[in-house]
C-alpha cells in the first residue's frame, strides 16, 4: 500500500439514533453514501462517556487509566483543589506528537484537550476547553491572526450564550440559525487550514450537534415536530447543512485517501432526575457541611462579585473543593468531587490529605461500605436502584487510588435515566426534571471508515480506542506497544502485518494551572454548553 491522505471528522455526540432517521428522510445523502460504501457501526465510548476522556482516547489510542483524563476537571489531593484539565493533563503521547516525530504533516482543528496548543509538524487550533478568542489558541502562534483576519466572526464558544431553553420556539430558531452559521465558519476554517498546511492527516472536531442535542434531543425524535412544520423545516435545514459539511470535508481525501468519521460518545434523552451523592453522604454521616456565618459571608461576597461582573473563586477550577462545597473536613470521611456522567467519591484519608481523618487501616472497609451505600439507594417513585455499578479506579483503570486519587477512591455509574449533581444542599437525594427536550451522553457513539483500505457495506461495532491503531495501520507506521485499542483487521480490504515500536514513556508532570480568569471563562463556557 502507498502512503495516503487521511481525514478524521470528529462529531461530538454523534449517534445513529439521530442520524439514521435523518438519513431515512433523505436529509443526509453524503453521510449515507460514506456509510453504505464503507465500514460503519457503533463506536463504544470510554468510562465515563464524556468529551474529555473520549477525545483524549481518540488522540492516543489509550483509555483513561493511561492517559489520565477522566473529566473536565480533576482533583489534586496535595492542594485539595479542583482544576480544569487541559493538554498538559495528558500523560501519554498523542498521535499528533507521534506522527510529527515520524515526519508526517498533521492538522488538528477544534479538538478538546488541546489547549494550550503544543508544537506539531503542522497546525493546531484548540477546541473545547479553550478559554476564548483572546488567548493563544493556535500553533504556530501566527495562525491565530490569520484566522481572525479571514473569519472575523469565528468564535471558539460556538455562539452559545446560555439560558437557551428549547421549549421556547424562538430559542429553538436561534439555536438552528447559530448552528448553521457556525458550520459555515468551520468550512472556512478548513479551507484556511488547507492553505496553511499540506497535511497528511487532518482531524476536524465538530461540536455543534452535541451542543444542540443537550438542549434539543427531544426535537430529533421521529414525529416530534409533525404538528409544527415550520420548526421541522428548520431542523431539517440544520442537518442538511451538517451533511453538506461532512461531504465537503470528505471530498478532500477522495477517491484515493481515507475518511474516518467518529464520535466521542452518543446521545439520548436527558435524565428524569439528578442524583445528589453528597446529600446521600451527608445524610448517612460521611460528610458534614459548615453552617456558619462564614458561609453566609462567602455567599454575600459571591453575589456581590456577580453583580459587579468580577470572577469568583467559586467559579474557578483551582478552588479548594471543601470551600466550594462548604465541607467540614474535621468531621467528613468521604465526599463527591465529580458528578458529570459518573460520581467520583474521595475518602478523606489520613496521611494523604492534610486534614484526613480516615485511618489507612480502614481504607478498604470504607470503600466497601460506600459501595453498599450507593448500590442500595432506590428511586422512591419506582423502587428501582439508581446506580448500576460501583468500582474502584484499580478495578476500572488499574490505578492505585491511595497514591493517585484524581479519579476518586470509588466511582459510581448511575442508570441512564439519572444524572448527577455535586451539590451538598437540600434534603432530597433526587431532584426531578420536567424538560422533555434535553439530552445527555450515552456510551454508544458512531463511526464510518471509508476509502480504498476499507470494506464496503460492512457493519462492525468497535471501541473508540481502536481508531488510532487502525489509523496507524493504514498509514503503515509502527504501533506503540502501550495502545489499548486494536487494528480493526475485519474492516480492511487487505492483510496487514502489525509492527510494534517502543512506546514513549508515560509521564505525570501534573496539570499546568491556568490563570483564574481563564478558569472562570472555561467554567462559564461549560455552563453555557449545558455541562454544568
Short mmCIF file of C-alpha atoms in Angstrom, two decimals:
data_model
loop_
_atom_site.label_atom_id
_atom_site.label_comp_id
_atom_site.label_asym_id
_atom_site.label_seq_id
_atom_site.Cartn_x
_atom_site.Cartn_y
_atom_site.Cartn_z
CA UNK A 1 0.00 0.00 0.00
CA UNK A 2 1.20 3.50 -0.80
CA UNK A 3 1.16 6.49 1.51
CA UNK A 4 -2.31 8.01 1.66
CA UNK A 5 -4.01 11.09 3.00
CA UNK A 6 -6.45 10.66 5.90
CA UNK A 7 -9.12 12.97 7.25
CA UNK A 8 -10.85 12.27 10.56
CA UNK A 9 -14.18 14.04 11.03
CA UNK A 10 -14.97 14.13 14.73
CA UNK A 11 -18.66 14.56 15.54
CA UNK A 12 -19.13 15.36 19.21
CA UNK A 13 -22.18 13.48 20.48
CA UNK A 14 -22.81 11.81 17.10
CA UNK A 15 -25.21 8.87 17.23
CA UNK A 16 -27.01 6.67 14.70
CA UNK A 17 -30.12 7.11 16.86
CA UNK A 18 -30.31 10.62 15.39
CA UNK A 19 -28.53 10.21 12.07
CA UNK A 20 -30.36 7.11 10.80
CA UNK A 21 -33.83 8.75 10.94
CA UNK A 22 -32.39 11.82 9.18
CA UNK A 23 -30.84 9.56 6.53
CA UNK A 24 -34.17 7.75 6.03
CA UNK A 25 -35.82 11.11 5.37
CA UNK A 26 -33.24 11.89 2.67
CA UNK A 27 -31.64 14.71 4.66
CA UNK A 28 -28.09 13.33 4.88
CA UNK A 29 -27.15 11.83 1.48
CA UNK A 30 -23.41 12.37 1.90
CA UNK A 31 -23.29 10.52 5.21
CA UNK A 32 -25.44 7.76 3.68
CA UNK A 33 -23.03 7.38 0.75
CA UNK A 34 -20.00 7.18 3.04
CA UNK A 35 -21.77 4.68 5.27
CA UNK A 36 -23.02 2.34 2.53
CA UNK A 37 -19.70 2.28 0.66
CA UNK A 38 -17.62 1.87 3.81
CA UNK A 39 -17.48 0.12 7.15
CA UNK A 40 -19.64 1.51 9.94
CA UNK A 41 -21.13 0.69 13.28
CA UNK A 42 -21.49 1.66 16.92
CA UNK A 43 -18.34 3.11 18.49
CA UNK A 44 -18.30 2.45 22.21
CA UNK A 45 -17.02 5.37 24.27
CA UNK A 46 -14.94 5.49 27.42
CA UNK A 47 -16.00 5.18 31.04
CA UNK A 48 -17.43 7.72 31.56
CA UNK A 49 -18.79 8.60 28.08
CA UNK A 50 -17.70 12.21 28.26
CA UNK A 51 -15.97 14.70 25.96
CA UNK A 52 -12.53 14.97 27.67
CA UNK A 53 -11.76 11.25 28.13
CA UNK A 54 -13.43 10.31 24.84
CA UNK A 55 -11.45 12.64 22.61
CA UNK A 56 -8.24 12.04 24.58
CA UNK A 57 -8.64 8.32 23.93
CA UNK A 58 -9.23 9.13 20.26
CA UNK A 59 -5.97 11.13 20.19
CA UNK A 60 -3.91 8.49 21.98
CA UNK A 61 -5.41 5.04 21.43
CA UNK A 62 -5.36 4.60 25.20
CA UNK A 63 -8.03 4.53 27.87
CA UNK A 64 -8.26 6.96 30.82
CA UNK A 65 -6.20 4.73 33.10
CA UNK A 66 -3.18 5.53 30.95
CA UNK A 67 -3.85 8.99 29.55
CA UNK A 68 -5.17 10.18 32.97
CA UNK A 69 -8.03 12.39 31.72
CA UNK A 70 -11.43 11.45 33.09
CA UNK A 71 -13.37 14.71 33.04
CA UNK A 72 -13.40 18.46 32.67
CA UNK A 73 -11.67 18.84 36.00
CA UNK A 74 -9.53 16.73 38.31
CA UNK A 75 -8.81 16.54 42.00
CA UNK A 76 -5.36 17.29 43.43
CA UNK A 77 -5.23 15.82 46.92
CA UNK A 78 -1.96 17.61 47.76
CA UNK A 79 -3.60 21.03 47.46
CA UNK A 80 -7.22 19.90 47.90
CA UNK A 81 -8.18 21.72 44.69
CA UNK A 82 -10.26 21.02 41.62
CA UNK A 83 -8.62 22.31 38.47
CA UNK A 84 -9.72 22.12 34.85
CA UNK A 85 -7.88 19.61 32.74
CA UNK A 86 -6.02 20.74 29.62
CA UNK A 87 -3.41 19.49 27.15
CA UNK A 88 -0.80 19.20 29.91
CA UNK A 89 -3.08 16.73 31.74
CA UNK A 90 -2.47 14.07 29.08
CA UNK A 91 0.16 11.69 30.48
CA UNK A 92 0.93 9.85 27.21
CA UNK A 93 1.98 10.79 23.71
CA UNK A 94 -0.76 11.92 21.34
CA UNK A 95 -0.94 10.89 17.72
CA UNK A 96 -0.03 14.47 16.82
CA UNK A 97 3.35 14.22 18.53
CA UNK A 98 3.98 10.66 17.37
CA UNK A 99 3.21 11.33 13.70
CA UNK A 100 5.11 14.62 13.82
CA UNK A 101 8.18 12.75 15.07
CA UNK A 102 7.85 10.42 12.08
CA UNK A 103 7.81 13.36 9.67
CA UNK A 104 4.11 13.47 8.82
CA UNK A 105 2.36 16.80 8.37
CA UNK A 106 -0.59 16.99 10.75
CA UNK A 107 -3.52 19.34 11.32
CA UNK A 108 -5.69 19.33 14.44
CA UNK A 109 -8.72 21.62 14.34
CA UNK A 110 -11.05 22.26 17.30
CA UNK A 111 -10.03 19.21 19.31
CA UNK A 112 -10.90 19.33 23.03
CA UNK A 113 -7.98 18.91 25.44
CA UNK A 114 -5.54 20.68 23.08
CA UNK A 115 -5.32 23.97 24.99
CA UNK A 116 -2.72 25.25 25.45
CA UNK A 117 -1.75 24.19 21.89
CA UNK A 118 1.61 22.47 21.56
CA UNK A 119 4.20 22.30 18.82
CA UNK A 120 3.47 19.89 15.98
CA UNK A 121 4.72 19.38 12.45
CA UNK A 122 1.78 21.29 11.03
CA UNK A 123 -1.02 23.27 12.68
CA UNK A 124 -3.19 23.02 15.75
CA UNK A 125 -6.27 25.06 16.68
CA UNK A 126 -7.51 24.43 20.22
CA UNK A 127 -11.11 23.41 20.76
CA UNK A 128 -13.38 22.81 23.74
CA UNK A 129 -11.61 23.74 26.97
CA UNK A 130 -10.06 26.83 25.40
CA UNK A 131 -10.97 29.99 27.35
CA UNK A 132 -11.84 32.05 24.28
CA UNK A 133 -10.63 34.12 21.37
CA UNK A 134 -8.29 36.34 23.40
CA UNK A 135 -5.96 33.51 24.40
CA UNK A 136 -3.23 31.99 22.24
CA UNK A 137 -5.21 29.12 20.74
CA UNK A 138 -3.12 28.09 17.74
CA UNK A 139 0.16 26.54 16.71
CA UNK A 140 2.01 28.15 15.12
CA UNK A 141 1.03 31.29 17.06
CA UNK A 142 0.79 33.38 13.88
CA UNK A 143 -2.02 31.17 12.56
CA UNK A 144 -4.38 32.70 15.11
CA UNK A 145 -4.21 36.11 13.42
CA UNK A 146 -4.79 34.56 10.02
CA UNK A 147 -7.98 33.01 11.36
CA UNK A 148 -9.17 36.29 12.88
CA UNK A 149 -8.35 38.20 9.69
CA UNK A 150 -10.06 35.70 7.38
CA UNK A 151 -13.04 34.81 9.60
CA UNK A 152 -13.67 37.87 11.82
CA UNK A 153 -16.74 36.35 13.49
CA UNK A 154 -15.15 32.99 14.21
CA UNK A 155 -15.85 32.04 17.82
CA UNK A 156 -14.49 29.05 19.71
CA UNK A 157 -17.52 29.20 22.04
CA UNK A 158 -19.82 28.22 19.15
CA UNK A 159 -22.13 31.15 19.84
CA UNK A 160 -23.97 29.50 22.74
CA UNK A 161 -24.63 32.12 25.39
CA UNK A 162 -26.56 30.11 27.93
CA UNK A 163 -30.18 30.21 29.00
CA UNK A 164 -31.43 28.80 25.71
CA UNK A 165 -34.41 26.75 26.78
CA UNK A 166 -35.53 24.77 23.74
CA UNK A 167 -39.10 24.71 24.98
CA UNK A 168 -39.23 28.27 23.65
CA UNK A 169 -39.70 28.18 19.81
CA UNK A 170 -37.72 31.41 19.46
CA UNK A 171 -34.76 29.86 21.31
CA UNK A 172 -35.08 26.82 19.05
CA UNK A 173 -34.92 29.00 15.94
CA UNK A 174 -31.94 30.95 17.30
CA UNK A 175 -30.10 27.72 18.01
CA UNK A 176 -30.71 26.46 14.47
CA UNK A 177 -29.58 29.75 12.92
CA UNK A 178 -26.49 29.87 15.14
CA UNK A 179 -25.56 26.28 14.33
CA UNK A 180 -25.86 26.73 10.56
CA UNK A 181 -23.78 29.90 10.71
CA UNK A 182 -21.08 28.19 12.77
CA UNK A 183 -20.95 25.27 10.33
CA UNK A 184 -20.14 27.72 7.56
CA UNK A 185 -17.34 29.18 9.71
CA UNK A 186 -15.97 25.65 10.14
CA UNK A 187 -15.85 25.22 6.35
CA UNK A 188 -13.92 28.48 6.09
CA UNK A 189 -11.51 27.35 8.82
CA UNK A 190 -10.93 24.10 6.96
CA UNK A 191 -10.14 25.98 3.73
CA UNK A 192 -7.72 28.21 5.62
CA UNK A 193 -6.01 25.18 7.22
CA UNK A 194 -5.57 23.57 3.80
CA UNK A 195 -3.93 26.75 2.52
CA UNK A 196 -1.65 26.87 5.55
CA UNK A 197 -0.62 23.22 5.71
CA UNK A 198 -0.23 20.49 3.08
CA UNK A 199 -1.33 17.89 5.61
CA UNK A 200 -1.06 14.10 5.55
CA UNK A 201 -3.62 13.66 8.31
CA UNK A 202 -6.22 16.17 9.48
CA UNK A 203 -8.71 15.84 12.30
CA UNK A 204 -11.60 18.29 12.43
CA UNK A 205 -13.79 18.12 15.54
CA UNK A 206 -17.33 19.48 15.12
CA UNK A 207 -19.10 20.27 18.39
CA UNK A 208 -22.34 21.75 17.03
CA UNK A 209 -24.51 18.62 17.09
CA UNK A 210 -23.65 17.86 20.72
CA UNK A 211 -24.44 21.46 21.69
CA UNK A 212 -27.84 21.22 20.05
CA UNK A 213 -28.73 17.76 21.40
CA UNK A 214 -28.03 18.79 25.00
CA UNK A 215 -30.97 21.17 24.73
CA UNK A 216 -32.96 19.80 21.81
CA UNK A 217 -32.71 16.00 21.79
CA UNK A 218 -36.48 15.65 22.01
CA UNK A 219 -36.97 17.51 18.73
CA UNK A 220 -34.92 14.92 16.81
CA UNK A 221 -37.22 12.02 17.67
CA UNK A 222 -39.17 11.00 14.52
CA UNK A 223 -42.58 12.65 14.50
CA UNK A 224 -41.75 15.07 17.33
CA UNK A 225 -42.37 18.12 15.11
CA UNK A 226 -45.04 16.70 12.82
CA UNK A 227 -47.57 19.21 14.18
CA UNK A 228 -45.11 22.14 13.82
CA UNK A 229 -43.90 22.01 10.20
CA UNK A 230 -42.14 25.41 10.40
CA UNK A 231 -39.89 24.13 13.20
CA UNK A 232 -39.43 20.80 11.45
CA UNK A 233 -38.25 22.60 8.33
CA UNK A 234 -35.64 24.49 10.36
CA UNK A 235 -34.39 21.28 11.98
CA UNK A 236 -34.08 19.62 8.58
CA UNK A 237 -32.08 22.57 7.24
CA UNK A 238 -29.60 22.22 10.10
CA UNK A 239 -28.97 18.52 9.42
CA UNK A 240 -28.76 19.16 5.68
CA UNK A 241 -26.12 21.83 6.33
CA UNK A 242 -24.23 19.45 8.59
CA UNK A 243 -24.34 16.72 5.96
CA UNK A 244 -23.03 19.08 3.27
CA UNK A 245 -20.08 19.97 5.50
CA UNK A 246 -19.32 16.27 6.05
CA UNK A 247 -19.36 15.74 2.28
CA UNK A 248 -17.16 18.80 1.70
CA UNK A 249 -14.57 17.63 4.22
CA UNK A 250 -14.61 14.04 2.96
CA UNK A 251 -14.03 15.18 -0.63
CA UNK A 252 -10.56 16.42 0.35
CA UNK A 253 -9.40 12.78 0.59
CA UNK A 254 -11.46 11.09 -2.10
CA UNK A 255 -11.02 8.97 -4.11
CA UNK A 256 -7.57 7.72 -3.04
CA UNK A 257 -7.42 8.71 0.63
CA UNK A 258 -9.33 7.57 3.69
CA UNK A 259 -12.21 9.18 5.57
CA UNK A 260 -12.79 8.30 9.22
CA UNK A 261 -15.93 9.70 10.87
CA UNK A 262 -16.01 9.19 14.63
CA UNK A 263 -17.90 10.42 17.68
CA UNK A 264 -16.63 10.63 21.24
CA UNK A 265 -19.91 9.37 22.69
CA UNK A 266 -23.57 9.03 21.82
CA UNK A 267 -26.63 10.89 22.98
CA UNK A 268 -30.01 10.12 24.45
CA UNK A 269 -32.86 11.68 26.40
CA UNK A 270 -31.94 13.67 29.49
CA UNK A 271 -32.30 12.08 32.92
CA UNK A 272 -35.63 12.28 34.68
CA UNK A 273 -33.83 13.21 37.89
CA UNK A 274 -30.49 14.47 39.19
CA UNK A 275 -28.81 12.43 41.93
CA UNK A 276 -27.00 14.37 44.66
CA UNK A 277 -24.41 11.94 46.07
CA UNK A 278 -23.10 14.47 48.59
CA UNK A 279 -26.58 14.74 50.10
CA UNK A 280 -26.61 10.95 50.50
CA UNK A 281 -23.19 11.13 52.15
CA UNK A 282 -24.34 13.94 54.44
CA UNK A 283 -27.48 12.09 55.49
CA UNK A 284 -25.53 8.94 56.35
CA UNK A 285 -22.85 10.73 58.36
CA UNK A 286 -19.96 10.50 55.91
CA UNK A 287 -19.99 14.23 55.18
CA UNK A 288 -20.63 17.28 57.31
CA UNK A 289 -21.13 20.78 55.95
CA UNK A 290 -20.37 24.06 57.68
CA UNK A 291 -23.45 26.06 58.64
CA UNK A 292 -21.84 29.25 59.83
CA UNK A 293 -21.61 32.99 59.46
CA UNK A 294 -18.57 32.40 57.25
CA UNK A 295 -20.75 30.52 54.79
CA UNK A 296 -23.27 33.34 54.74
CA UNK A 297 -20.43 35.84 54.25
CA UNK A 298 -18.98 33.85 51.36
CA UNK A 299 -22.38 33.77 49.69
CA UNK A 300 -22.75 37.55 50.06
CA UNK A 301 -19.28 38.08 48.56
CA UNK A 302 -20.11 35.73 45.70
CA UNK A 303 -23.37 37.57 44.91
CA UNK A 304 -21.67 40.95 45.08
CA UNK A 305 -18.99 39.83 42.65
CA UNK A 306 -21.65 38.56 40.28
CA UNK A 307 -23.33 41.95 40.34
CA UNK A 308 -20.04 43.75 39.63
CA UNK A 309 -19.05 41.31 36.89
CA UNK A 310 -15.97 40.08 38.72
CA UNK A 311 -14.98 36.45 38.73
CA UNK A 312 -15.36 34.46 41.91
CA UNK A 313 -13.22 31.70 43.33
CA UNK A 314 -16.34 29.54 43.33
CA UNK A 315 -16.22 29.55 39.53
CA UNK A 316 -12.56 28.68 39.29
CA UNK A 317 -11.44 25.10 38.79
CA UNK A 318 -8.49 25.77 41.11
CA UNK A 319 -10.57 26.23 44.22
CA UNK A 320 -10.35 24.13 47.35
CA UNK A 321 -13.11 21.61 46.85
CA UNK A 322 -14.09 21.76 50.52
CA UNK A 323 -14.55 25.52 50.22
CA UNK A 324 -16.78 25.04 47.19
CA UNK A 325 -18.95 22.51 48.96
CA UNK A 326 -18.59 24.08 52.43
CA UNK A 327 -17.36 20.79 53.86
CA UNK A 328 -16.23 20.48 57.47
CA UNK A 329 -13.10 18.41 56.84
CA UNK A 330 -12.61 17.60 60.53
CA UNK A 331 -15.84 15.59 60.54
CA UNK A 332 -16.00 14.35 56.92
CA UNK A 333 -14.93 10.85 55.90
CA UNK A 334 -15.89 10.98 52.21
CA UNK A 335 -17.17 13.47 49.65
CA UNK A 336 -18.08 13.52 45.95
CA UNK A 337 -15.63 15.51 43.83
CA UNK A 338 -17.06 14.91 40.36
CA UNK A 339 -20.58 14.40 39.08
CA UNK A 340 -20.63 14.62 35.27
CA UNK A 341 -21.63 11.23 33.84
CA UNK A 342 -20.18 9.41 36.83
CA UNK A 343 -19.73 10.00 40.55
CA UNK A 344 -16.20 10.06 41.99
CA UNK A 345 -16.07 9.83 45.77
CA UNK A 346 -12.84 10.62 47.64
CA UNK A 347 -12.10 9.24 51.07
CA UNK A 348 -10.65 11.82 53.47
CA UNK A 349 -7.60 9.64 54.15
CA UNK A 350 -5.18 10.40 56.97
CA UNK A 351 -1.66 10.87 55.68
CA UNK A 352 -2.79 11.60 52.14
CA UNK A 353 -4.86 14.73 52.61
CA UNK A 354 -3.74 17.37 55.07
CA UNK A 355 -6.99 17.16 57.02
CA UNK A 356 -7.60 13.44 56.55
CA UNK A 357 -9.38 11.58 59.32
CA UNK A 358 -9.93 8.03 57.95
CA UNK A 359 -7.23 5.65 59.17
CA UNK A 360 -5.33 3.84 56.35
CA UNK A 361 -6.25 0.53 58.04
CA UNK A 362 -9.94 1.39 57.45
CA UNK A 363 -9.48 2.33 53.78
CA UNK A 364 -10.79 -0.86 52.13
CA UNK A 365 -13.63 -1.26 54.62
CA UNK A 366 -14.71 2.33 53.92
CA UNK A 367 -14.72 1.61 50.18
CA UNK A 368 -16.90 -1.47 50.70
CA UNK A 369 -19.28 0.47 52.92
CA UNK A 370 -19.58 3.24 50.32
CA UNK A 371 -20.29 0.71 47.59
CA UNK A 372 -23.02 -0.83 49.70
CA UNK A 373 -24.48 2.60 50.49
CA UNK A 374 -24.79 3.74 46.88
CA UNK A 375 -25.83 0.38 45.48
CA UNK A 376 -28.73 0.32 47.96
CA UNK A 377 -30.18 3.75 47.07
CA UNK A 378 -33.58 3.44 45.40
CA UNK A 379 -35.85 5.74 43.45
CA UNK A 380 -38.88 6.32 45.72
CA UNK A 381 -41.16 6.56 42.67
CA UNK A 382 -40.27 3.16 41.22
CA UNK A 383 -38.38 1.33 43.95
CA UNK A 384 -35.59 0.61 41.44
CA UNK A 385 -31.89 1.06 42.12
CA UNK A 386 -30.41 4.30 40.75
CA UNK A 387 -26.75 3.19 40.49
CA UNK A 388 -25.91 0.32 38.16
CA UNK A 389 -22.34 -0.33 39.32
CA UNK A 390 -19.64 0.76 41.73
CA UNK A 391 -15.94 0.25 41.01
CA UNK A 392 -12.58 1.43 42.27
CA UNK A 393 -10.03 3.09 39.97
CA UNK A 394 -7.94 -0.08 40.39
CA UNK A 395 -10.82 -2.23 39.11
CA UNK A 396 -11.66 0.14 36.26
CA UNK A 397 -8.29 1.57 35.21
CA UNK A 398 -5.60 -0.34 37.11
CA UNK A 399 -4.72 2.73 39.21
CA UNK A 400 -3.98 2.60 42.94
CA UNK A 401 -6.04 5.49 44.26
CA UNK A 402 -4.19 5.58 47.56
CA UNK A 403 -1.32 7.19 45.65
CA UNK A 404 -3.30 9.00 42.95
CA UNK A 405 -6.90 9.87 43.75
CA UNK A 406 -7.58 12.26 40.87
CA UNK A 407 -10.30 9.80 39.80
CA UNK A 408 -11.58 9.37 43.34
CA UNK A 409 -11.36 6.28 45.54
CA UNK A 410 -14.59 4.73 44.31
CA UNK A 411 -16.58 5.51 41.16
CA UNK A 412 -20.33 5.10 40.77
CA UNK A 413 -22.20 4.92 37.47
CA UNK A 414 -25.93 5.72 37.53
CA UNK A 415 -28.53 4.19 35.24
CA UNK A 416 -29.07 6.29 32.06
CA UNK A 417 -32.30 7.83 33.32
CA UNK A 418 -30.40 9.57 36.14
CA UNK A 419 -27.98 12.47 36.05
CA UNK A 420 -25.71 13.79 38.78
CA UNK A 421 -25.11 16.94 40.78
CA UNK A 422 -22.21 17.71 43.15
CA UNK A 423 -24.42 19.89 45.36
CA UNK A 424 -24.50 19.37 49.13
CA UNK A 425 -27.73 21.35 49.51
CA UNK A 426 -31.25 20.12 50.18
CA UNK A 427 -32.83 17.18 51.94
CA UNK A 428 -33.68 15.05 48.91
CA UNK A 429 -31.15 12.81 47.14
CA UNK A 430 -33.10 13.15 43.87
CA UNK A 431 -34.09 16.34 42.08
CA UNK A 432 -36.66 15.71 39.34
CA UNK A 433 -36.63 17.43 35.94
CA UNK A 434 -39.56 18.31 33.67
CA UNK A 435 -37.89 19.39 30.40
CA UNK A 436 -38.75 16.77 27.72
CA UNK A 437 -36.33 18.15 25.13
CA UNK A 438 -32.95 17.98 26.83
CA UNK A 439 -30.43 15.25 26.09
CA UNK A 440 -27.32 13.79 27.68
CA UNK A 441 -24.47 11.45 26.84
CA UNK A 442 -24.66 7.74 26.11
CA UNK A 443 -21.80 5.29 25.64
CA UNK A 444 -22.98 4.22 22.16
CA UNK A 445 -21.35 6.55 19.64
CA UNK A 446 -20.92 6.02 15.89
CA UNK A 447 -18.25 5.72 13.22
CA UNK A 448 -17.67 5.31 9.47
CA UNK A 449 -14.46 4.16 7.75
CA UNK A 450 -14.37 4.83 4.02
CA UNK A 451 -11.69 4.60 1.34
CA UNK A 452 -9.65 2.07 -0.64
CA UNK A 453 -8.37 0.44 2.55
CA UNK A 454 -11.82 -0.41 3.91
CA UNK A 455 -14.51 -2.91 3.01
CA UNK A 456 -17.81 -1.70 1.62
CA UNK A 457 -21.14 -2.23 3.38
CA UNK A 458 -19.68 -3.86 6.49
CA UNK A 459 -21.30 -3.30 9.88
CA UNK A 460 -18.89 -3.77 12.77
CA UNK A 461 -19.02 -2.47 16.32
CA UNK A 462 -15.79 -1.11 17.76
CA UNK A 463 -14.19 0.85 20.61
CA UNK A 464 -13.06 4.44 20.35
CA UNK A 465 -9.59 3.19 21.38
CA UNK A 466 -9.45 1.19 18.10
CA UNK A 467 -9.36 4.26 15.85
CA UNK A 468 -5.71 5.26 16.40
CA UNK A 469 -4.32 1.71 15.91
CA UNK A 470 -6.38 1.38 12.72
CA UNK A 471 -5.14 4.78 11.56
CA UNK A 472 -1.52 3.80 12.21
CA UNK A 473 -2.13 0.54 10.38
CA UNK A 474 -3.40 2.07 7.13
CA UNK A 475 -0.65 4.71 7.31
CA UNK A 476 1.91 1.88 7.63
CA UNK A 477 3.56 3.16 10.78
CA UNK A 478 4.62 1.02 13.73
CA UNK A 479 2.19 0.80 16.63
CA UNK A 480 3.35 1.93 20.08
CA UNK A 481 3.31 -1.05 22.42
CA UNK A 482 1.11 0.50 25.09
CA UNK A 483 -2.01 1.16 23.00
CA UNK A 484 -5.26 -0.16 24.49
CA UNK A 485 -7.08 -0.38 21.16
CA UNK A 486 -6.52 -2.74 18.25
CA UNK A 487 -6.41 -2.54 14.47
CA UNK A 488 -9.84 -3.32 13.01
CA UNK A 489 -8.48 -6.01 10.69
CA UNK A 490 -12.02 -7.17 9.84
CA UNK A 491 -12.70 -3.80 8.22
CA UNK A 492 -9.65 -3.86 5.94
CA UNK A 493 -9.51 -4.92 2.29
CA UNK A 494 -6.06 -6.44 2.71
CA UNK A 495 -4.00 -8.35 5.23
CA UNK A 496 -1.91 -6.09 7.42
CA UNK A 497 1.21 -7.21 9.22
CA UNK A 498 1.41 -5.33 12.51
CA UNK A 499 4.77 -3.94 13.59
CA UNK A 500 5.35 -2.52 17.07
CA UNK A 501 7.73 0.06 18.44
CA UNK A 502 8.73 1.10 21.94
CA UNK A 503 6.21 3.49 23.40
CA UNK A 504 7.05 6.96 24.59
CA UNK A 505 7.16 6.81 28.41
CA UNK A 506 4.06 7.65 30.42
CA UNK A 507 4.61 10.93 32.21
CA UNK A 508 2.87 12.57 35.13
CA UNK A 509 4.17 16.10 35.17
CA UNK A 510 0.98 17.48 36.69
CA UNK A 511 -1.59 19.69 35.06
CA UNK A 512 -0.28 23.16 34.32
CA UNK A 513 -2.54 25.57 36.12
CA UNK A 514 -4.34 28.17 34.08
CA UNK A 515 -4.97 31.72 35.27
CA UNK A 516 -8.00 32.43 37.42
CA UNK A 517 -9.59 34.45 34.60
CA UNK A 518 -9.08 31.56 32.15
CA UNK A 519 -10.57 29.14 34.68
CA UNK A 520 -13.62 31.38 35.09
CA UNK A 521 -14.10 31.64 31.31
CA UNK A 522 -13.89 27.86 30.93
CA UNK A 523 -16.37 27.44 33.77
CA UNK A 524 -18.86 29.80 32.12
CA UNK A 525 -18.42 28.07 28.79
CA UNK A 526 -19.25 24.71 30.39
CA UNK A 527 -22.36 26.28 31.93
CA UNK A 528 -23.41 27.75 28.59
CA UNK A 529 -22.99 24.42 26.85
CA UNK A 530 -25.12 22.64 29.42
CA UNK A 531 -22.38 20.56 31.08
CA UNK A 532 -22.62 22.31 34.46
#
